[in-house]
Coordinates of C-alpha atoms and ligand atoms in Angstrom, one line a residue:
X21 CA 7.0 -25.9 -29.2
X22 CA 6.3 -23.8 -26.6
X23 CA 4.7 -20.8 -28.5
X24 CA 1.3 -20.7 -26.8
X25 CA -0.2 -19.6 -30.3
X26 CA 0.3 -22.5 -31.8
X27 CA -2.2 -24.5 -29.7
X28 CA -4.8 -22.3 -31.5
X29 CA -7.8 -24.3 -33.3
X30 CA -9.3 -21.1 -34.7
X31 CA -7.4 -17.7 -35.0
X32 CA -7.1 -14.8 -32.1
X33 CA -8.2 -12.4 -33.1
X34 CA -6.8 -8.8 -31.7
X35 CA -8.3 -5.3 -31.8
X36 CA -5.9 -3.1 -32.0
X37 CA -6.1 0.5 -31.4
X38 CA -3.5 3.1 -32.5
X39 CA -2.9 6.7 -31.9
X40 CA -2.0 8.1 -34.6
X41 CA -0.6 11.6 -33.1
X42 CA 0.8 9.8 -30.5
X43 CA 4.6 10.4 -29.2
X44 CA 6.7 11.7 -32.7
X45 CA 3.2 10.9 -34.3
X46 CA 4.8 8.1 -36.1
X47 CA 2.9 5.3 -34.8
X48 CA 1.1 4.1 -37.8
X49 CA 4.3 3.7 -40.0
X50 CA 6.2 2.1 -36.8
X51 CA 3.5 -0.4 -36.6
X52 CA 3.4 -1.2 -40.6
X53 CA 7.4 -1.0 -40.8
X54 CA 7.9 -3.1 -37.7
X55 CA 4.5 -4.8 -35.8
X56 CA 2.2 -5.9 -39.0
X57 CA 4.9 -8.8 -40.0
X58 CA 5.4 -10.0 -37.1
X59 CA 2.0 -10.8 -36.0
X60 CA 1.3 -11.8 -39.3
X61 CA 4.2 -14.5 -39.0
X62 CA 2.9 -15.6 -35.5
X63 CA -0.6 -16.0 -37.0
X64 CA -2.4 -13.6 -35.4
X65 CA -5.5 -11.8 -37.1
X66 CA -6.0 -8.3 -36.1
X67 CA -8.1 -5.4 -36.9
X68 CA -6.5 -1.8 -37.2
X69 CA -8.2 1.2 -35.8
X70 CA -6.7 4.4 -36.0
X71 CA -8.3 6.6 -33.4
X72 CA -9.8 10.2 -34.6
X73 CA -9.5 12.3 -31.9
X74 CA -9.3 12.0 -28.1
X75 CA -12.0 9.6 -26.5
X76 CA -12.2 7.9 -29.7
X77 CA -10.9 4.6 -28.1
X78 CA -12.8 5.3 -25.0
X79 CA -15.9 5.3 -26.0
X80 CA -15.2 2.8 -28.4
X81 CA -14.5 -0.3 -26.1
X82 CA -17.2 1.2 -23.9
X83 CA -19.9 0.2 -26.6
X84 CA -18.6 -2.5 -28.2
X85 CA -18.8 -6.2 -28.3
X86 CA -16.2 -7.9 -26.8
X87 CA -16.7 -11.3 -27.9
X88 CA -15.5 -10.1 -30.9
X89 CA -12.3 -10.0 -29.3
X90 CA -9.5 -12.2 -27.7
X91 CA -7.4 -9.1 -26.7
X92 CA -7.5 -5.3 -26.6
X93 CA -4.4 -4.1 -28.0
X94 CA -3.3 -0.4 -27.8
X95 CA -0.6 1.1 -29.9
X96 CA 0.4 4.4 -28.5
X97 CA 1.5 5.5 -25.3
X98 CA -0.1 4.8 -21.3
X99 CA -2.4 7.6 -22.2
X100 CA -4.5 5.7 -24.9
X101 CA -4.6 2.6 -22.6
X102 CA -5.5 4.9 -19.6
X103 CA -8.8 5.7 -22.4
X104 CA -9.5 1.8 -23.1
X105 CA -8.9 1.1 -19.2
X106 CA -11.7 3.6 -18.4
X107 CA -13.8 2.8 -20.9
X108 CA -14.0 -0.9 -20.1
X109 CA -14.7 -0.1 -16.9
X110 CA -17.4 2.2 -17.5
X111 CA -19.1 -0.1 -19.0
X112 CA -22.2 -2.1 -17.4
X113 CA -20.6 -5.6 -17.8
X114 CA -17.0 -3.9 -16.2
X115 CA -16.5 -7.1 -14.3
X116 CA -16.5 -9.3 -17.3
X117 CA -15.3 -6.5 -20.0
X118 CA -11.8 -5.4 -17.6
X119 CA -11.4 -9.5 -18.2
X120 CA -10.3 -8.6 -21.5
X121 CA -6.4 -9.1 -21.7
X122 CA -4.9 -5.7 -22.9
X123 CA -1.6 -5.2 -25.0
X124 CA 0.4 -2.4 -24.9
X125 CA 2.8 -1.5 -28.3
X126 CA 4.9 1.8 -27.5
X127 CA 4.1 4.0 -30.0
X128 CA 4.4 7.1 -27.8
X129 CA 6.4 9.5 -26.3
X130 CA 5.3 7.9 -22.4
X131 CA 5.6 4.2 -22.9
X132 CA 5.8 3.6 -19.2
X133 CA 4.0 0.7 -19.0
X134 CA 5.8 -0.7 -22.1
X135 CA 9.1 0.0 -20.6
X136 CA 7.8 -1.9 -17.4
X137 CA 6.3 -4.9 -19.0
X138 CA 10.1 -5.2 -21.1
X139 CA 11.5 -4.5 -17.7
X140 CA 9.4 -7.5 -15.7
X141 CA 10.6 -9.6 -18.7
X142 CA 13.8 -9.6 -17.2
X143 CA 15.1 -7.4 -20.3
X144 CA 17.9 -5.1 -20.2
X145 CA 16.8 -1.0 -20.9
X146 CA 16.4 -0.7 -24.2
X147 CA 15.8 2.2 -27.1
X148 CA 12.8 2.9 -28.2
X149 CA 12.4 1.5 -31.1
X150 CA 13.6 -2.4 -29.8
X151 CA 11.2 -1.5 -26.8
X152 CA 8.4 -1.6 -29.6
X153 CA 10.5 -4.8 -31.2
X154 CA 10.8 -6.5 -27.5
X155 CA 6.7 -5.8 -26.8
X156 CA 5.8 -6.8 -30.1
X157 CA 7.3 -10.5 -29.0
X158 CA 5.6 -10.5 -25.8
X159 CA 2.4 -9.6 -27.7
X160 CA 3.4 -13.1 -30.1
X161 CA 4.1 -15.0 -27.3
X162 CA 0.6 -14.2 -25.8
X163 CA 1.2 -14.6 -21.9
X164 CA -1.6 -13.2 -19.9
X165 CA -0.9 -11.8 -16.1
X166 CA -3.0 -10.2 -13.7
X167 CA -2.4 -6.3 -13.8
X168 CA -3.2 -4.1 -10.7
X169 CA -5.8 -1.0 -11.3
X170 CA -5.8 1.8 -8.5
X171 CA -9.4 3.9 -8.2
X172 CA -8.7 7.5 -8.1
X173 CA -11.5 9.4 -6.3
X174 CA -11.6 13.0 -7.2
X175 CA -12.9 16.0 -6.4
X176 CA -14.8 17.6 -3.1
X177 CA -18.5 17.8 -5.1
X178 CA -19.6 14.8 -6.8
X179 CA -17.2 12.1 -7.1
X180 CA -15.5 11.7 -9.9
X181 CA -14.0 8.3 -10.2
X182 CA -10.9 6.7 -12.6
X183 CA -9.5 3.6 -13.1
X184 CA -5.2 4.0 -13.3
X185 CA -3.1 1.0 -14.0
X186 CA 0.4 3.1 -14.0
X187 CA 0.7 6.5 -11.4
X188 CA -0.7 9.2 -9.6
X189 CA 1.6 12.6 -9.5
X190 CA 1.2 16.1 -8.3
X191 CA 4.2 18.8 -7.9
X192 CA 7.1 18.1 -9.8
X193 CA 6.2 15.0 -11.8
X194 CA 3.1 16.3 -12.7
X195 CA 4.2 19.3 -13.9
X196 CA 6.6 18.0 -16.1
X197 CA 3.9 15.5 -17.7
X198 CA 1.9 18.2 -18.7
X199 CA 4.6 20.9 -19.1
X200 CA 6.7 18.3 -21.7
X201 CA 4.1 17.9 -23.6
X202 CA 5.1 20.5 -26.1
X203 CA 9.0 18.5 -26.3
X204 CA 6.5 15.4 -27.6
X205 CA 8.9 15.7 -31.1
X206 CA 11.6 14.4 -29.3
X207 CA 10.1 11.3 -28.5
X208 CA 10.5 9.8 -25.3
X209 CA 13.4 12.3 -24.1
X210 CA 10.5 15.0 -23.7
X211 CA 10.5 13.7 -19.8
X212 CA 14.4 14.7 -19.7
X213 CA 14.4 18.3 -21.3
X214 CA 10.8 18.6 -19.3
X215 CA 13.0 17.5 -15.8
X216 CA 15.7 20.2 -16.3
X217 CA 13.3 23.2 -17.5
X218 CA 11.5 22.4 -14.4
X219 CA 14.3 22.4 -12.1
X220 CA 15.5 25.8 -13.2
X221 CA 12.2 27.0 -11.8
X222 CA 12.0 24.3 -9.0
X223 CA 8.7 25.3 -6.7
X224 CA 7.1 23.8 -3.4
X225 CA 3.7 22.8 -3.4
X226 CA 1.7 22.5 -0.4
X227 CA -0.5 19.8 0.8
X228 CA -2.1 17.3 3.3
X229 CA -1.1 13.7 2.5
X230 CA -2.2 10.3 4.2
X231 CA -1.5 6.9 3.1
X232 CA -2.6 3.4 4.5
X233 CA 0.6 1.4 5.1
X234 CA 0.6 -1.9 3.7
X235 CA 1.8 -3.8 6.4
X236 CA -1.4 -3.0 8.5
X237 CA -3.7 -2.8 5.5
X238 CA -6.2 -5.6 4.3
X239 CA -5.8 -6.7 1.0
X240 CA -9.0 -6.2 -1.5
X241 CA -9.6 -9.4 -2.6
X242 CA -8.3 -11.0 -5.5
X243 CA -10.6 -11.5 -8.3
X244 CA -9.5 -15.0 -8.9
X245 CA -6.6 -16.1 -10.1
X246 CA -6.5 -19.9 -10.9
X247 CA -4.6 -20.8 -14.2
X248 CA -6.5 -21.0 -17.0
X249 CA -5.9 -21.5 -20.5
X250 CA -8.1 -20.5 -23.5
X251 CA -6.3 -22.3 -26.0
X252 CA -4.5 -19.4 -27.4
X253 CA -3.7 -16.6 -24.8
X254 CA -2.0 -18.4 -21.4
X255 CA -2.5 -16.9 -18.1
X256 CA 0.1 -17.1 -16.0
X257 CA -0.8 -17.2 -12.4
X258 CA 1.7 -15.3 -10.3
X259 CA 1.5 -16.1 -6.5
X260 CA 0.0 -12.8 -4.9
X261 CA 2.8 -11.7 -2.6
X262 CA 1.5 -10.8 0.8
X263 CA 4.3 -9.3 2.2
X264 CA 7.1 -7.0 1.0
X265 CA 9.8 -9.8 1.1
X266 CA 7.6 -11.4 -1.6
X267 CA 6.7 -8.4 -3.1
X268 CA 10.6 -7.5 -4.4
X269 CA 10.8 -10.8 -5.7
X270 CA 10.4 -11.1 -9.7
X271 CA 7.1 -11.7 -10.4
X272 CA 7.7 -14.4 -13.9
X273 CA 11.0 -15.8 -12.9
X274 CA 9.5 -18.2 -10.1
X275 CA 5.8 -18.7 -11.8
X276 CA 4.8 -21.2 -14.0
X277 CA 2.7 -21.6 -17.1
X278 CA -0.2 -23.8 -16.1
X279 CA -1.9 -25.2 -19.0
X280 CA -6.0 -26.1 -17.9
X281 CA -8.1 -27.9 -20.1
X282 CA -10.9 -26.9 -17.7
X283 CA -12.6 -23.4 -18.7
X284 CA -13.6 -20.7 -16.1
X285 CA -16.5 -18.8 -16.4
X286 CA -15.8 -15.3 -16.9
X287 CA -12.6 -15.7 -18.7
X288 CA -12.0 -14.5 -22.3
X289 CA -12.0 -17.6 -23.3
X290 CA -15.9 -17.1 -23.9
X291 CA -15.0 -14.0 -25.9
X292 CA -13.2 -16.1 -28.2
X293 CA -16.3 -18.8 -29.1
X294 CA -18.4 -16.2 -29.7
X295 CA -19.3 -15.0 -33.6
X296 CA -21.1 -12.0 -32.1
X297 CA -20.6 -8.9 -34.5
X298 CA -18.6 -6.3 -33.9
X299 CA -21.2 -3.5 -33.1
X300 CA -19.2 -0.2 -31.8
X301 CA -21.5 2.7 -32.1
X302 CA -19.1 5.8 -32.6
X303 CA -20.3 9.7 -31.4
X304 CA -23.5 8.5 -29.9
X305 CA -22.3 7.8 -26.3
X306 CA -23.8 9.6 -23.5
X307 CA -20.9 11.2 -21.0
X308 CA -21.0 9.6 -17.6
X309 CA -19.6 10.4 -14.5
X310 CA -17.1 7.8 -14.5
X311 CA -16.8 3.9 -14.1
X312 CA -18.5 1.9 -11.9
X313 CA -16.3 -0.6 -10.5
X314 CA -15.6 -2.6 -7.1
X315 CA -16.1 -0.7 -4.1
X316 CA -13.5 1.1 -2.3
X317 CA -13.2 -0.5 1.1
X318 CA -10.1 1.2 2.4
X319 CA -11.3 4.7 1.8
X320 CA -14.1 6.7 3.4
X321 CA -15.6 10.1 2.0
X322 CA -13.2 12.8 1.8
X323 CA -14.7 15.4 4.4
X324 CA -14.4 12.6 7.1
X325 CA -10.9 12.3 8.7
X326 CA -9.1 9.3 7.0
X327 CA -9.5 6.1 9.3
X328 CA -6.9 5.3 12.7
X329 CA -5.2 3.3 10.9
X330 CA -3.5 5.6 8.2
X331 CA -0.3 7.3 8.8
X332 CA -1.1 11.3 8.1
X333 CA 2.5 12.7 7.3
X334 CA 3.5 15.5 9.2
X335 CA 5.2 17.2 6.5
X336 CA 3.0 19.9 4.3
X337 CA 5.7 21.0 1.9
X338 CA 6.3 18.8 -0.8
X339 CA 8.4 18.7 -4.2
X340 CA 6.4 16.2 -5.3
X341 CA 3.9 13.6 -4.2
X342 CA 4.3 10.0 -7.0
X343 CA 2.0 7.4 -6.1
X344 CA 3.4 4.2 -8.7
X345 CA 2.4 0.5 -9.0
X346 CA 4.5 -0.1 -12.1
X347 CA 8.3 -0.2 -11.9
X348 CA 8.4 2.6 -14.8
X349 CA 7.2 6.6 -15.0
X350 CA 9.2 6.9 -18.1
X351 CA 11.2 4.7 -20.3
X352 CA 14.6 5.9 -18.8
X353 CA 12.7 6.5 -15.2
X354 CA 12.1 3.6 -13.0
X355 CA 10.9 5.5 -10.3
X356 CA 9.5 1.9 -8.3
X357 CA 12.3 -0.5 -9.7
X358 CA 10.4 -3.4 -7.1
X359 CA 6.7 -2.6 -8.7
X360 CA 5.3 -6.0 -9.9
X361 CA 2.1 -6.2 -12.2
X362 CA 0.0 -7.8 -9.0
X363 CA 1.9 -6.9 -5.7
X364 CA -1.3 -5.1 -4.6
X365 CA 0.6 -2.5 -4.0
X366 CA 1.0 1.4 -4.8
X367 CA 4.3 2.3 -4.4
X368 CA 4.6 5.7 -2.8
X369 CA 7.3 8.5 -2.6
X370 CA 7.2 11.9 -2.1
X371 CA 10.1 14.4 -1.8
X372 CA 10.1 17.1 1.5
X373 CA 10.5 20.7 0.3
X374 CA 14.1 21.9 1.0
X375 CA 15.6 20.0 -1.2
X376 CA 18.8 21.5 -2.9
X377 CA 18.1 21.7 -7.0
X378 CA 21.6 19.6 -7.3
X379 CA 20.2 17.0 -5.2
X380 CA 16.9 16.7 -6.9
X381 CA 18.9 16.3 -10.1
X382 CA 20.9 13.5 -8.5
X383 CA 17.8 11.8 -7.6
X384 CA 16.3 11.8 -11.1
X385 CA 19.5 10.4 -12.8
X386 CA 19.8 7.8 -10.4
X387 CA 16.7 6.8 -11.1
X388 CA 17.5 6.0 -14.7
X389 CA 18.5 2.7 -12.3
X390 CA 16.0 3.1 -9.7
X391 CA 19.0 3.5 -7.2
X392 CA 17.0 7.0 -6.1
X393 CA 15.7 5.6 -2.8
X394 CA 19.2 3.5 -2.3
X395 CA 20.9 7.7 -2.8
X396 CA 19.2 8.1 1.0
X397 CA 18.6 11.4 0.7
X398 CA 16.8 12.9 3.8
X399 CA 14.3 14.2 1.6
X400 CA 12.8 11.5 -0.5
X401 CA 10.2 9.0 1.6
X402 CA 9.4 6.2 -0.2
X403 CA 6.1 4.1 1.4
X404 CA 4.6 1.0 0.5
X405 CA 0.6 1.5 0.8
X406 CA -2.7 0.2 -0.3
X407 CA -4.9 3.7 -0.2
X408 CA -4.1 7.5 -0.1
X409 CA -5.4 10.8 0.0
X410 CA -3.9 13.7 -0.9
X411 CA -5.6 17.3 -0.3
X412 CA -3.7 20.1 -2.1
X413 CA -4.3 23.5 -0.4
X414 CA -4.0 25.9 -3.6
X415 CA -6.9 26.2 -5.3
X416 CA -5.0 25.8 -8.9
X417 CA -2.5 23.1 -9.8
X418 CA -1.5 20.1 -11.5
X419 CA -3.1 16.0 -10.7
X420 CA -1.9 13.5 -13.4
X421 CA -3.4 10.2 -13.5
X422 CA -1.1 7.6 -15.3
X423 CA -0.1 10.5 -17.3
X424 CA -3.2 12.6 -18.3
X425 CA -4.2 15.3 -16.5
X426 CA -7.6 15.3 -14.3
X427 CA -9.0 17.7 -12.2
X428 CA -7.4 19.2 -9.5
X429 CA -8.4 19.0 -6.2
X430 CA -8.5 16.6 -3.0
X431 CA -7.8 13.3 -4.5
X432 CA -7.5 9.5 -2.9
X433 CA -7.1 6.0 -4.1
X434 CA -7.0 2.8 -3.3
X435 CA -5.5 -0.6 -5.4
X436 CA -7.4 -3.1 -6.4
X437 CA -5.3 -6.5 -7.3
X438 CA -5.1 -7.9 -10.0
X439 CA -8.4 -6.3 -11.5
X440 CA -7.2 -5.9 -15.1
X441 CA -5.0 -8.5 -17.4
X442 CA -2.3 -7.6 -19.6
X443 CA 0.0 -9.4 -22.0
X444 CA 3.1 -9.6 -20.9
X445 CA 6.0 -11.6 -19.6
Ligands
ADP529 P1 2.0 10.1 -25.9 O1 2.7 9.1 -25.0 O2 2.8 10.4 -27.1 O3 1.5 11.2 -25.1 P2 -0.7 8.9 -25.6 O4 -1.1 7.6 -25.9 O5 -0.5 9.2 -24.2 O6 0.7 9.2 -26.4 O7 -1.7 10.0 -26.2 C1 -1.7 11.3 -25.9 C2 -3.1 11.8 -25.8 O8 -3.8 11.8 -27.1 C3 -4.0 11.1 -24.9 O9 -4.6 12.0 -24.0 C4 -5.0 10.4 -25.8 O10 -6.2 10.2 -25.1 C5 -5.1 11.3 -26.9 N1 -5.5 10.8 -28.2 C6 -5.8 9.5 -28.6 N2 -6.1 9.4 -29.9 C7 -6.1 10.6 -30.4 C8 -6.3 11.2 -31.7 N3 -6.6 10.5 -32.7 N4 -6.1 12.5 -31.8 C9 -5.8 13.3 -30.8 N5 -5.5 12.8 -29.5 C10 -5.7 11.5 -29.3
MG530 MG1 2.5 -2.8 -9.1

């Protein structure tokens, strides 16, 4: 048939790491109640860990050994994959560790990328509990795409780098991320009672911005994409769109499963001959300054103007500055509804200060639908870009990075295709 499992001559085996306190904090008894049957039925060995406290997972996947592992698999919401993501990435072997595929189980109160990998499946909005249902069959059905990361550079003194696989906010959005996090007991509606409190007390926050337009940016190259199969986990090669036509297109509904008896190098089909031991070292990681990584070729430092070719936006008043390369910011918020996993692109909007609060309001329900942009409201710009920078002027604010706060200050980025793989599809 055509479960991809199925072709398995040994198990797959799957790490999977859960956040206990994450969204209502029922994760562990969602995943036992709902998850642990069902990858049981499909045949699919997997080891639990419940992380301790924050960092757990991070430094966890940053020490261990991979070839342990056929996939990474994070029950919780973005933020605990936004710790695996950096982790792997910090790592010396980043090129061969971010190889890894990566699963994503909502179990929190922001399941973005959960509601955009349901989404890409062609799936109607669902709640959250047949979100977690929904993912848990793409996890079974074991389809591996490529997943765009964005570098975030931050910080005037010494450069912090991040690795962000879902959004960049400051102003509004931000706000609310951080602001909603005491609402977390009502699950994923903390973005929606977060939205209105902040609208009562709507503010303008005040800024340089810059972007690289995609049409006259050079791609980063992709880091190979030829079908392969390992047996057990398929990767589905989806033609990197190169323009925006492409780009809006569906990224699975025109690809095709390409079954290879021929292994690559490099692909996590060596992770899953190995009998290495698992050999995570826990509390004995040194702190580092942040991943390594490929090198930024779009941007230049940040005290040097940015390059010709970038479009500085006249406007210095802002509502809010969202930088997005999935189709979801929320479960009930697809803020980039024409995102794809690998379009190689971040999908930029930003709203002009002067805004009424009634408009704003419209904006944010009608992006329940992603019809925000199609309101055409004079306010909200919505770019398609490869690298920005962003240069707050107050000393004091609010920068998420695919959810989790980081520290303010001048900030750019730049995406890199297809650096990462994630089940989905
Ligand atoms: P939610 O969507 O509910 O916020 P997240 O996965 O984003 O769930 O997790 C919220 C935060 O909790 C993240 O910053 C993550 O790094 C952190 N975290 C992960 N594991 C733990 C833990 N065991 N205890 C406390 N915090 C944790
Ligand atoms: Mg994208």
């Amino acid at each position: 048939n055509g479960v991809l499992y199925s072709e398995v001559h040994r198990p797959c085996k799957v790490l999977l790491l859960l956040n206990p306190h994450s969204g209502k904090g029922q994760a562990l008894s969602l995943f036992t109640g709902h998850v642990q049957r069902m990858l049981h039925e499909a045949g699919i060995p997997h080891t639990l860990v419940v992380t301790e406290r924050q960092n757990h997972a991070r430094e966890l996947v940053r020490e261990a050994d991979l070839s342990k592992w056929d996939a990474l698999v994070i029950m919780s919401g973005d933020g605990l994959l936004f710790e695996v993501v950096n982790g792997l990435m910090e790592r010396e072997d980043w090129e061969e560790a971010i190889q890894t595929p990566l699963g994503i189980l909502p179990g929190g109160s922001g399941n973005a990328l959960a509601a955009s990998i349901h989404h890409y499946a062609g799936s109607q909005p669902v709640s959250s509990e047949e979100l977690l249902l929904s993912c848990a069959f793409l996890l079974c059905k074991g389809l591996v795409s490529r997943l765009d990361l964005t570098s975030v550079c931050l910080g005037s003194g010494p450069q912090q780098r991040l690795f962000s696989f879902l959004s960049l906010a400051w102003g509004f959005v931000a706000d609310v991320d951080i602001e909603s996090e005491k609402y977390r007991h009502v699950g994923a509606a903390r973005f929606t009672v977060g939205t209105l409190v902040r609208l009562a007390s709507l503010r303008v926050y005040q800024g340089k911005l810059a972007y690289l337009p995609a049409e006259t940016g050079h791609r980063s190259p992709s880091s190979g994409s030829s079908p392969t199969t390992s047996g057990s986990l398929t990767e589905v090669s989806v033609s990197s769109p190169q323009s925006e036509a492409s780009s809006s297109t569906p990224s699975f509904c025109s690809s095709l499963v390409c079954h290879s008896s021929q292994q690559s190098p490099n692909t996590f089909h060596n992770y899953c001959n190995s009998n290495n031991a698992f050999k995570a070292k826990r509390g004995d990681v040194a702190p580092t300054t942040g991943p390594s990584g490929p090198p930024d070729s779009l941007l230049v430092p940040l005290d040097q103007p940015v390059p010709s070719n970038w479009t500085v936006v006249p406007e210095e008043n802002f509502v809010l500055v969202l930088a997005m390369y999935q189709s979801h910011l929320a479960e009930d918020l697809m803020a980039a509804p024409n995102s794809t996993m690998e379009d190689g692109l971040i999908h930029l909007l930003y709203v002009k200060a002067g805004i009424s609060r009634a408009t704003l309001l419209r904006l944010f329900l009608a992006m329940e639908k992603g019809a925000h942009v199609a309101t055409n409201s004079p306010h909200l710009v919505y770019e398609k870009v490869r690298a920005l920078r962003l240069e707050p002027y107050s000393a004091k604010g609010t920068i998420t990075v695919d959810g989790e706060l980081v520290d303010y200050g001048p900030v750019q980025a730049q995406v890199h295709v297809g650096l990462a793989r994630l089940i989905a599809s």
